[in-house]
mmCIF file of C-alpha atoms in Angstrom:
data_model
loop_
_atom_site.group_PDB
_atom_site.id
_atom_site.type_symbol
_atom_site.label_atom_id
_atom_site.label_comp_id
_atom_site.label_asym_id
_atom_site.label_seq_id
_atom_site.Cartn_x
_atom_site.Cartn_y
_atom_site.Cartn_z
ATOM 1 C CA MET A 1 47.267 140.479 85.502
ATOM 2 C CA ILE A 2 43.778 141.295 84.061
ATOM 3 C CA GLU A 3 40.598 143.285 83.768
ATOM 4 C CA PRO A 4 38.404 142.334 85.846
ATOM 5 C CA TYR A 5 38.207 138.008 85.675
ATOM 6 C CA ASP A 6 39.425 137.678 82.612
ATOM 7 C CA ASN A 7 42.846 135.654 84.039
ATOM 8 C CA VAL A 8 42.972 132.332 85.168
ATOM 9 C CA GLY A 9 41.784 131.083 82.002
ATOM 10 C CA ASN A 10 38.201 132.732 81.665
ATOM 11 C CA GLU A 11 37.542 130.852 78.537
ATOM 12 C CA GLU A 12 36.171 127.363 78.585
ATOM 13 C CA THR A 13 32.709 126.587 79.779
ATOM 14 C CA ALA A 14 30.521 128.209 82.729
ATOM 15 C CA ALA A 15 28.654 124.643 83.485
ATOM 16 C CA GLU A 16 29.101 122.891 86.318
ATOM 17 C CA ASN A 17 32.623 121.260 87.533
ATOM 18 C CA SER A 18 31.270 117.890 87.287
ATOM 19 C CA GLY A 19 33.892 115.545 86.879
ATOM 20 C CA PRO A 20 35.975 112.110 88.230
ATOM 21 C CA GLU A 21 36.036 112.795 92.280
ATOM 22 C CA ASN A 22 39.269 110.460 92.831
ATOM 23 C CA PRO A 23 41.146 112.272 95.042
ATOM 24 C CA ASP A 24 44.546 110.473 93.472
ATOM 25 C CA ALA A 25 43.752 111.437 90.532
ATOM 26 C CA PRO A 26 45.404 114.789 88.707
ATOM 27 C CA LEU A 27 43.548 117.739 89.755
ATOM 28 C CA HIS A 28 42.966 118.714 86.474
ATOM 29 C CA ARG A 29 40.797 115.544 85.502
ATOM 30 C CA ARG A 30 38.908 115.655 89.268
ATOM 31 C CA GLY A 31 36.330 118.187 87.819
ATOM 32 C CA ILE A 32 38.492 120.822 89.237
ATOM 33 C CA LYS A 33 38.898 123.579 86.896
ATOM 34 C CA SER A 34 40.973 126.981 86.406
ATOM 35 C CA TYR A 35 38.478 128.962 83.898
ATOM 36 C CA VAL A 36 34.785 128.861 82.412
ATOM 37 C CA ILE A 37 34.794 129.973 78.982
ATOM 38 C CA ARG A 38 34.289 133.227 77.740
ATOM 39 C CA GLY A 39 33.430 133.869 73.968
ATOM 40 C CA GLY A 40 35.249 136.836 71.908
ATOM 41 C CA ARG A 41 35.839 138.320 68.793
ATOM 42 C CA MET A 42 39.889 138.372 67.428
ATOM 43 C CA THR A 43 41.100 141.451 65.803
ATOM 44 C CA GLN A 44 43.286 141.355 63.285
ATOM 45 C CA ALA A 45 46.273 141.626 64.947
ATOM 46 C CA GLN A 46 45.380 138.945 67.757
ATOM 47 C CA THR A 47 45.227 136.926 64.860
ATOM 48 C CA ARG A 48 48.936 137.144 63.397
ATOM 49 C CA GLY A 49 49.378 136.404 67.249
ATOM 50 C CA LEU A 50 48.602 133.220 67.248
ATOM 51 C CA GLU A 51 48.522 132.455 64.069
ATOM 52 C CA ALA A 52 52.188 134.083 63.015
ATOM 53 C CA ILE A 53 54.146 134.133 66.377
ATOM 54 C CA TRP A 54 53.123 130.924 68.036
ATOM 55 C CA PRO A 55 55.423 128.850 66.727
ATOM 56 C CA ARG A 56 58.105 131.108 68.237
ATOM 57 C CA LEU A 57 56.432 131.444 71.439
ATOM 58 C CA GLY A 58 53.495 129.167 72.360
ATOM 59 C CA VAL A 59 54.328 126.151 74.702
ATOM 60 C CA SER A 60 51.367 123.242 74.379
ATOM 61 C CA LEU A 61 51.053 120.140 76.909
ATOM 62 C CA ALA A 62 51.875 118.443 73.595
ATOM 63 C CA ASP A 63 55.922 119.502 74.641
ATOM 64 C CA GLY A 64 56.294 117.567 77.924
ATOM 65 C CA LEU A 65 57.986 118.283 81.324
ATOM 66 C CA GLN A 66 59.822 121.216 80.334
ATOM 67 C CA ASP A 67 63.835 121.994 80.738
ATOM 68 C CA LEU A 68 63.216 125.551 81.913
ATOM 69 C CA ASP A 69 66.777 126.484 81.005
ATOM 70 C CA ALA A 70 66.999 124.742 77.129
ATOM 71 C CA LEU A 71 63.302 126.596 76.271
ATOM 72 C CA PHE A 72 64.797 130.134 77.334
ATOM 73 C CA GLY A 73 68.054 129.250 76.410
ATOM 74 C CA ARG A 74 69.395 130.521 79.461
ATOM 75 C CA ARG A 75 69.448 129.892 83.205
ATOM 76 C CA ALA A 76 67.817 132.870 84.782
ATOM 77 C CA SER A 77 65.103 133.502 86.996
ATOM 78 C CA ARG A 78 61.839 132.392 86.469
ATOM 79 C CA VAL A 79 57.486 133.731 86.679
ATOM 80 C CA VAL A 80 55.066 131.806 86.351
ATOM 81 C CA GLU A 81 51.300 134.468 86.083
ATOM 82 C CA ILE A 82 48.308 131.883 85.645
ATOM 83 C CA GLY A 83 45.650 133.951 83.975
ATOM 84 C CA PHE A 84 46.663 137.166 82.082
ATOM 85 C CA GLY A 85 43.918 138.225 80.259
ATOM 86 C CA MET A 86 44.651 140.592 77.790
ATOM 87 C CA GLY A 87 48.182 140.584 78.424
ATOM 88 C CA ASN A 88 49.263 143.773 79.354
ATOM 89 C CA SER A 89 50.807 143.375 82.652
ATOM 90 C CA LEU A 90 52.892 139.963 81.725
ATOM 91 C CA ILE A 91 54.042 142.301 78.559
ATOM 92 C CA GLU A 92 55.353 145.214 81.053
ATOM 93 C CA GLN A 93 56.754 143.215 83.175
ATOM 94 C CA ALA A 94 58.908 141.348 80.770
ATOM 95 C CA GLU A 95 59.556 144.024 79.265
ATOM 96 C CA SER A 96 61.039 145.613 82.058
ATOM 97 C CA HIS A 97 62.673 142.979 83.562
ATOM 98 C CA PRO A 98 64.562 141.306 80.935
ATOM 99 C CA GLU A 99 67.332 139.488 82.758
ATOM 100 C CA THR A 100 64.018 137.623 84.020
ATOM 101 C CA ASP A 101 62.004 134.465 82.387
ATOM 102 C CA PHE A 102 58.309 134.853 82.476
ATOM 103 C CA ILE A 103 55.612 132.207 81.262
ATOM 104 C CA GLY A 104 51.813 133.278 80.875
ATOM 105 C CA ILE A 105 49.442 131.126 81.541
ATOM 106 C CA GLU A 106 45.877 131.582 79.680
ATOM 107 C CA VAL A 107 43.095 130.300 77.294
ATOM 108 C CA HIS A 108 41.292 133.078 76.083
ATOM 109 C CA ALA A 109 42.198 133.298 72.322
ATOM 110 C CA PRO A 110 41.936 137.436 72.221
ATOM 111 C CA GLY A 111 44.258 137.838 75.265
ATOM 112 C CA VAL A 112 46.866 134.840 74.120
ATOM 113 C CA GLY A 113 47.198 136.732 70.600
ATOM 114 C CA LYS A 114 47.043 139.915 71.393
ATOM 115 C CA LEU A 115 49.616 139.251 74.240
ATOM 116 C CA LEU A 116 51.735 137.034 71.604
ATOM 117 C CA ASP A 117 51.597 140.125 68.628
ATOM 118 C CA GLU A 118 53.093 142.672 70.919
ATOM 119 C CA ALA A 119 55.653 140.455 72.583
ATOM 120 C CA ASP A 120 56.858 140.535 68.970
ATOM 121 C CA LYS A 121 56.567 144.205 68.016
ATOM 122 C CA ARG A 122 58.588 144.776 71.349
ATOM 123 C CA GLY A 123 61.142 142.433 70.333
ATOM 124 C CA LEU A 124 60.590 140.191 73.635
ATOM 125 C CA THR A 125 62.503 137.226 73.474
ATOM 126 C CA ASN A 126 62.215 136.506 77.432
ATOM 127 C CA LEU A 127 58.795 135.209 77.066
ATOM 128 C CA ARG A 128 56.497 132.029 77.100
ATOM 129 C CA ILE A 129 52.643 131.466 76.644
ATOM 130 C CA TYR A 130 50.503 128.226 77.271
ATOM 131 C CA ARG A 131 46.866 127.676 76.255
ATOM 132 C CA GLU A 132 46.325 125.443 78.191
ATOM 133 C CA ASP A 133 44.405 124.502 81.560
ATOM 134 C CA ALA A 134 46.987 126.208 84.224
ATOM 135 C CA LEU A 135 46.516 122.789 87.001
ATOM 136 C CA ALA A 136 47.242 120.472 83.540
ATOM 137 C CA VAL A 137 50.545 122.870 82.920
ATOM 138 C CA LEU A 138 51.823 123.344 86.274
ATOM 139 C CA GLU A 139 51.206 119.136 86.804
ATOM 140 C CA GLN A 140 52.669 118.290 83.573
ATOM 141 C CA CYS A 141 54.928 120.376 82.137
ATOM 142 C CA LEU A 142 56.646 122.525 85.007
ATOM 143 C CA PRO A 143 59.172 120.658 87.058
ATOM 144 C CA GLU A 144 59.171 120.761 91.255
ATOM 145 C CA GLY A 145 61.348 123.364 92.455
ATOM 146 C CA SER A 146 62.004 125.804 89.053
ATOM 147 C CA ILE A 147 59.543 128.609 89.526
ATOM 148 C CA ASP A 148 60.651 131.971 91.454
ATOM 149 C CA THR A 149 57.468 133.650 91.870
ATOM 150 C CA LEU A 150 53.963 132.566 91.031
ATOM 151 C CA GLN A 151 51.784 134.889 89.962
ATOM 152 C CA LEU A 152 47.382 135.167 90.808
ATOM 153 C CA PHE A 153 46.036 137.845 89.344
ATOM 154 C CA PHE A 154 42.366 139.253 90.048
ATOM 155 C CA PRO A 155 41.047 135.567 89.168
ATOM 156 C CA ASP A 156 37.390 135.313 89.553
ATOM 157 C CA PRO A 157 35.880 135.016 92.582
ATOM 158 C CA TRP A 158 32.798 133.276 92.346
ATOM 159 C CA PRO A 159 31.296 135.169 95.017
ATOM 160 C CA LYS A 160 28.159 133.020 95.253
ATOM 161 C CA LYS A 161 29.359 130.725 98.341
ATOM 162 C CA LYS A 162 27.126 127.428 96.337
ATOM 163 C CA HIS A 163 30.430 128.282 93.719
ATOM 164 C CA HIS A 164 32.784 128.504 96.066
ATOM 165 C CA LYS A 165 34.450 125.357 94.939
ATOM 166 C CA ARG A 166 34.726 126.813 91.723
ATOM 167 C CA ARG A 167 37.379 129.314 92.673
ATOM 168 C CA ILE A 168 41.120 128.328 92.018
ATOM 169 C CA VAL A 169 42.229 128.364 95.566
ATOM 170 C CA GLN A 170 41.585 125.339 97.151
ATOM 171 C CA PRO A 171 44.186 123.560 99.537
ATOM 172 C CA ALA A 172 45.332 120.640 96.665
ATOM 173 C CA PHE A 173 46.085 123.797 94.501
ATOM 174 C CA VAL A 174 48.565 125.857 97.169
ATOM 175 C CA GLU A 175 50.066 122.574 97.505
ATOM 176 C CA LEU A 176 50.823 121.828 94.205
ATOM 177 C CA ILE A 177 51.333 125.387 93.235
ATOM 178 C CA ARG A 178 54.591 124.968 96.746
ATOM 179 C CA THR A 179 56.061 121.674 94.385
ATOM 180 C CA ARG A 180 56.669 123.720 91.889
ATOM 181 C CA LEU A 181 58.161 127.001 93.607
ATOM 182 C CA LYS A 182 61.878 127.020 94.670
ATOM 183 C CA PRO A 183 62.236 127.014 98.350
ATOM 184 C CA GLY A 184 62.630 130.486 99.208
ATOM 185 C CA GLY A 185 60.096 131.464 96.104
ATOM 186 C CA ASN A 186 56.811 133.183 96.565
ATOM 187 C CA PHE A 187 53.481 133.004 95.509
ATOM 188 C CA HIS A 188 51.883 136.376 94.685
ATOM 189 C CA LEU A 189 48.195 136.937 94.626
ATOM 190 C CA ALA A 190 45.671 139.733 94.361
ATOM 191 C CA THR A 191 41.624 140.171 94.200
ATOM 192 C CA ASP A 192 39.795 143.014 94.757
ATOM 193 C CA TRP A 193 37.290 141.101 96.283
ATOM 194 C CA GLU A 194 37.512 141.347 100.771
ATOM 195 C CA ALA A 195 35.974 137.892 100.967
ATOM 196 C CA TYR A 196 38.488 136.468 98.526
ATOM 197 C CA ALA A 197 41.114 138.282 100.049
ATOM 198 C CA GLN A 198 40.213 136.841 103.580
ATOM 199 C CA TRP A 199 39.441 132.862 101.922
ATOM 200 C CA MET A 200 42.789 133.200 100.607
ATOM 201 C CA ALA A 201 44.599 134.153 103.507
ATOM 202 C CA GLU A 202 42.865 132.052 105.554
ATOM 203 C CA LEU A 203 44.029 128.829 103.226
ATOM 204 C CA MET A 204 47.233 130.590 103.218
ATOM 205 C CA ASP A 205 48.108 130.597 106.956
ATOM 206 C CA ALA A 206 46.298 127.009 107.056
ATOM 207 C CA ALA A 207 49.012 125.546 104.196
ATOM 208 C CA PRO A 208 52.344 123.742 105.242
ATOM 209 C CA GLY A 209 55.182 124.678 103.987
ATOM 210 C CA PHE A 210 54.496 128.772 103.557
ATOM 211 C CA ALA A 211 55.176 131.787 105.328
ATOM 212 C CA ASN A 212 53.304 135.458 105.538
ATOM 213 C CA THR A 213 55.852 137.790 104.315
ATOM 214 C CA ALA A 214 53.042 140.787 105.611
ATOM 215 C CA GLU A 215 55.014 143.228 107.943
ATOM 216 C CA ALA A 216 52.864 142.952 111.540
ATOM 217 C CA SER A 217 51.745 146.512 110.549
ATOM 218 C CA SER A 218 49.475 145.376 107.231
ATOM 219 C CA ALA A 219 49.199 141.575 108.031
ATOM 220 C CA PRO A 220 47.736 139.520 106.296
ATOM 221 C CA TYR A 221 48.210 141.595 103.062
ATOM 222 C CA VAL A 222 51.284 143.491 101.729
ATOM 223 C CA PRO A 223 50.828 146.764 100.234
ATOM 224 C CA ARG A 224 50.888 146.958 96.086
ATOM 225 C CA PRO A 225 54.618 145.682 95.132
ATOM 226 C CA ALA A 226 55.613 148.528 92.825
ATOM 227 C CA PHE A 227 56.423 145.642 90.402
ATOM 228 C CA ARG A 228 52.834 144.388 90.091
ATOM 229 C CA PRO A 229 51.732 147.018 87.455
ATOM 230 C CA LEU A 230 48.533 149.535 87.703
ATOM 231 C CA THR A 231 45.860 147.781 85.134
ATOM 232 C CA LYS A 232 43.684 150.853 84.049
ATOM 233 C CA PHE A 233 40.512 148.346 85.677
ATOM 234 C CA GLU A 234 42.464 149.039 89.221
ATOM 235 C CA ALA A 235 43.158 152.636 88.834
ATOM 236 C CA ARG A 236 39.265 153.330 87.974
ATOM 237 C CA GLY A 237 38.547 151.251 91.417
ATOM 238 C CA GLU A 238 41.064 153.381 93.010
ATOM 239 C CA ARG A 239 39.116 156.099 91.901
ATOM 240 C CA LEU A 240 36.065 154.926 93.229
ATOM 241 C CA GLY A 241 37.242 153.818 96.600
ATOM 242 C CA HIS A 242 37.486 150.439 95.203
ATOM 243 C CA GLY A 243 40.644 148.177 97.602
ATOM 244 C CA VAL A 244 42.836 146.109 96.358
ATOM 245 C CA TRP A 245 44.087 143.423 98.675
ATOM 246 C CA ASP A 246 47.779 142.066 97.500
ATOM 247 C CA LEU A 247 49.346 138.490 99.387
ATOM 248 C CA ILE A 248 52.647 136.957 99.110
ATOM 249 C CA TYR A 249 53.443 134.298 100.515
ATOM 250 C CA GLN A 250 56.785 132.250 100.573
ATOM 251 C CA ARG A 251 57.804 128.429 100.523
ATOM 252 C CA SER A 252 59.780 127.758 104.144
ATOM 253 C CA ASP A 253 60.623 124.498 103.569
#
């Protein structure tokens, strides 16, 4: 999770997505981006994370398709978070659940550096980081049926209708997620934009191979699970009466 819309790697260019539209091409080559460029100054600790800690906890596309048991040196449940922003939520989860392995994907350099520095200070070994396009990581690096939970917290809502094509939650993306989840694995989404929550719910309800886990009384949404840490941004929004919507869909095939 992140402060508002720092996730899904909001560091790349804000130019129009105008790449090739070949439907057989990988998603990250079809002009579909999971991020926009956003600048940011680097602190000493963030620089230390990128320079000193990255060789131990960082992973790249060049490393290819991963054997996750070999990557972490054990067999465990695996959680992937796309767009962790400054990393506060991911760090808290990794520290609270040492029995689980976490993979974070983010392109924002200050956020990656901060998380790496903090992970080292806390002695965390159950965390690995990609500073890459999330779509490329999913397509090229994570094996099919290898993930127990995929988290997408507070992605950029692109509220203007003409920009809806930039939203990461699209049918092709959802199908890609399904293939990477284990049968019975969960796709957990959260947003503070009600219109985007409705978009997500409608798209996920129509997606083959997924079942909504919400109780009938609250469907399509679930109450905020205790395992999703509350960010300062979200807590401030709650005090102001702003809503947050969580959805959890389970791979059903």
